[in-house]
Amino acid sequence: QVQLVESGGGLVQAGGSLRLSCAASGSIFSINTMGWYRQGPGKQRDFIARISSFGSTNYADSVRGRFTISRDNAKNTVYLQMDSLKPEDTAVYFCWCGQGGGDYWGRGTQVTVSS
């Protein structure tokens, strides 16, 4: 099993920045993919960004150029630097880990962007 714990959410004004962290523990493989999803009020959970163990990244069009995903393999931690935040970025942000054919999720952290 893999446990994921997010931190760093909060309230920020439009145009501001936040940095989310996700610490993974448990049965962590050396090769996996970690990422972030978000779910806005009344919406489905959407992909935001992912990063492989080797540092290869992918982003959703809605955040490309504003958000940056990174990871520290030694700490089993993935980060999401969010800049130029918009009110439409308001959502619960979930950390995800894919390894060994399984999907693991954190409980989420709330990000609220005021206009």
Short mmCIF file of C-alpha atoms in Angstrom, two decimals:
data_model
loop_
_atom_site.label_atom_id
_atom_site.label_comp_id
_atom_site.label_asym_id
_atom_site.label_seq_id
_atom_site.Cartn_x
_atom_site.Cartn_y
_atom_site.Cartn_z
CA GLN A 1 0.00 0.00 0.00
CA VAL A 2 0.96 3.58 -0.64
CA GLN A 3 -0.11 6.49 1.53
CA LEU A 4 -0.17 10.01 0.09
CA VAL A 5 -0.52 13.15 2.18
CA GLU A 6 -1.01 16.53 0.55
CA SER A 7 -0.21 19.90 2.09
CA GLY A 8 0.11 23.52 1.03
CA GLY A 9 -3.42 24.40 0.05
CA GLY A 10 -5.14 27.57 1.16
CA LEU A 11 -6.72 30.85 0.13
CA VAL A 12 -4.94 33.13 -2.32
CA GLN A 13 -5.88 36.13 -4.43
CA ALA A 14 -6.03 35.90 -8.19
CA GLY A 15 -2.58 36.28 -9.68
CA GLY A 16 -0.94 34.80 -6.63
CA SER A 17 1.00 31.59 -6.11
CA LEU A 18 0.82 28.46 -4.01
CA ARG A 19 3.03 25.41 -3.72
CA LEU A 20 1.48 22.04 -2.99
CA SER A 21 3.43 19.11 -1.62
CA CYS A 22 2.60 15.43 -1.52
CA ALA A 23 4.59 13.04 0.63
CA ALA A 24 4.39 9.35 -0.23
CA SER A 25 5.04 6.55 2.23
CA GLY A 26 4.58 2.81 2.37
CA SER A 27 5.49 0.44 -0.44
CA ILE A 28 7.09 2.94 -2.83
CA PHE A 29 8.61 1.53 -5.98
CA SER A 30 11.71 3.10 -7.48
CA ILE A 31 9.84 3.46 -10.78
CA ASN A 32 6.44 5.10 -10.68
CA THR A 33 4.52 8.09 -11.87
CA MET A 34 3.13 10.74 -9.57
CA GLY A 35 0.80 13.56 -10.34
CA TRP A 36 -1.98 15.91 -9.43
CA TYR A 37 -5.68 16.05 -10.21
CA ARG A 38 -8.31 18.50 -9.12
CA GLN A 39 -12.04 18.55 -8.58
CA GLY A 40 -13.95 21.79 -8.62
CA PRO A 41 -17.39 22.30 -7.06
CA GLY A 42 -19.91 20.19 -8.93
CA LYS A 43 -17.30 18.98 -11.40
CA GLN A 44 -15.52 15.74 -12.16
CA ARG A 45 -11.95 15.06 -11.11
CA ASP A 46 -9.60 16.31 -13.84
CA PHE A 47 -5.96 15.60 -14.65
CA ILE A 48 -3.55 18.49 -13.97
CA ALA A 49 0.01 17.23 -14.26
CA ARG A 50 2.16 14.13 -13.86
CA ILE A 51 5.85 13.34 -13.61
CA SER A 52 7.69 10.06 -14.07
CA SER A 53 10.53 8.76 -11.94
CA PHE A 54 12.86 10.00 -14.68
CA GLY A 55 11.43 13.51 -14.68
CA SER A 56 9.27 13.37 -17.79
CA THR A 57 6.28 15.68 -17.36
CA ASN A 58 2.83 16.20 -18.85
CA TYR A 59 0.37 19.01 -18.21
CA ALA A 60 -3.26 19.76 -18.89
CA ASP A 61 -3.75 22.58 -21.36
CA SER A 62 -5.55 24.62 -18.71
CA VAL A 63 -2.45 24.89 -16.51
CA ARG A 64 0.48 24.58 -18.92
CA GLY A 65 2.80 27.56 -18.50
CA ARG A 66 1.38 28.45 -15.09
CA PHE A 67 1.90 25.27 -13.04
CA THR A 68 5.13 23.32 -12.62
CA ILE A 69 5.36 19.78 -11.29
CA SER A 70 8.56 18.44 -9.76
CA ARG A 71 9.64 15.64 -7.49
CA ASP A 72 12.32 14.69 -5.02
CA ASN A 73 12.84 10.95 -5.34
CA ALA A 74 14.99 10.78 -2.23
CA LYS A 75 12.10 12.20 -0.19
CA ASN A 76 9.32 10.44 -2.15
CA THR A 77 7.69 13.82 -2.51
CA VAL A 78 6.04 15.52 -5.46
CA TYR A 79 5.39 19.25 -5.69
CA LEU A 80 3.07 21.46 -7.67
CA GLN A 81 4.11 25.08 -8.02
CA MET A 82 1.06 27.09 -9.04
CA ASP A 83 1.58 30.61 -10.37
CA SER A 84 -0.74 33.19 -11.91
CA LEU A 85 -3.67 31.55 -10.16
CA LYS A 86 -7.18 32.22 -11.41
CA PRO A 87 -10.55 31.90 -9.66
CA GLU A 88 -11.30 28.93 -11.92
CA ASP A 89 -8.37 27.09 -10.35
CA THR A 90 -10.44 26.81 -7.17
CA ALA A 91 -10.78 23.11 -6.39
CA VAL A 92 -9.72 20.27 -4.15
CA TYR A 93 -6.34 19.10 -5.37
CA PHE A 94 -5.54 15.41 -5.13
CA CYS A 95 -2.16 13.74 -5.26
CA TRP A 96 -1.94 10.52 -7.31
CA CYS A 97 0.63 7.76 -7.62
CA GLY A 98 0.62 5.05 -10.25
CA GLN A 99 2.82 2.03 -9.79
CA GLY A 100 2.66 -1.70 -10.32
CA GLY A 101 -0.65 -1.35 -12.11
CA GLY A 102 -2.28 0.30 -9.13
CA ASP A 103 -3.61 3.80 -8.49
CA TYR A 104 -3.24 5.53 -5.15
CA TRP A 105 -4.84 8.77 -4.04
CA GLY A 106 -4.39 11.28 -1.29
CA ARG A 107 -7.34 12.82 0.55
CA GLY A 108 -6.94 16.18 -1.13
CA THR A 109 -6.16 19.75 -0.16
CA GLN A 110 -8.42 22.73 -0.81
CA VAL A 111 -7.19 25.59 -2.99
CA THR A 112 -9.38 28.68 -3.15
CA VAL A 113 -8.55 31.59 -5.45
CA SER A 114 -10.45 34.80 -4.78
CA SER A 115 -11.09 37.39 -7.48
#
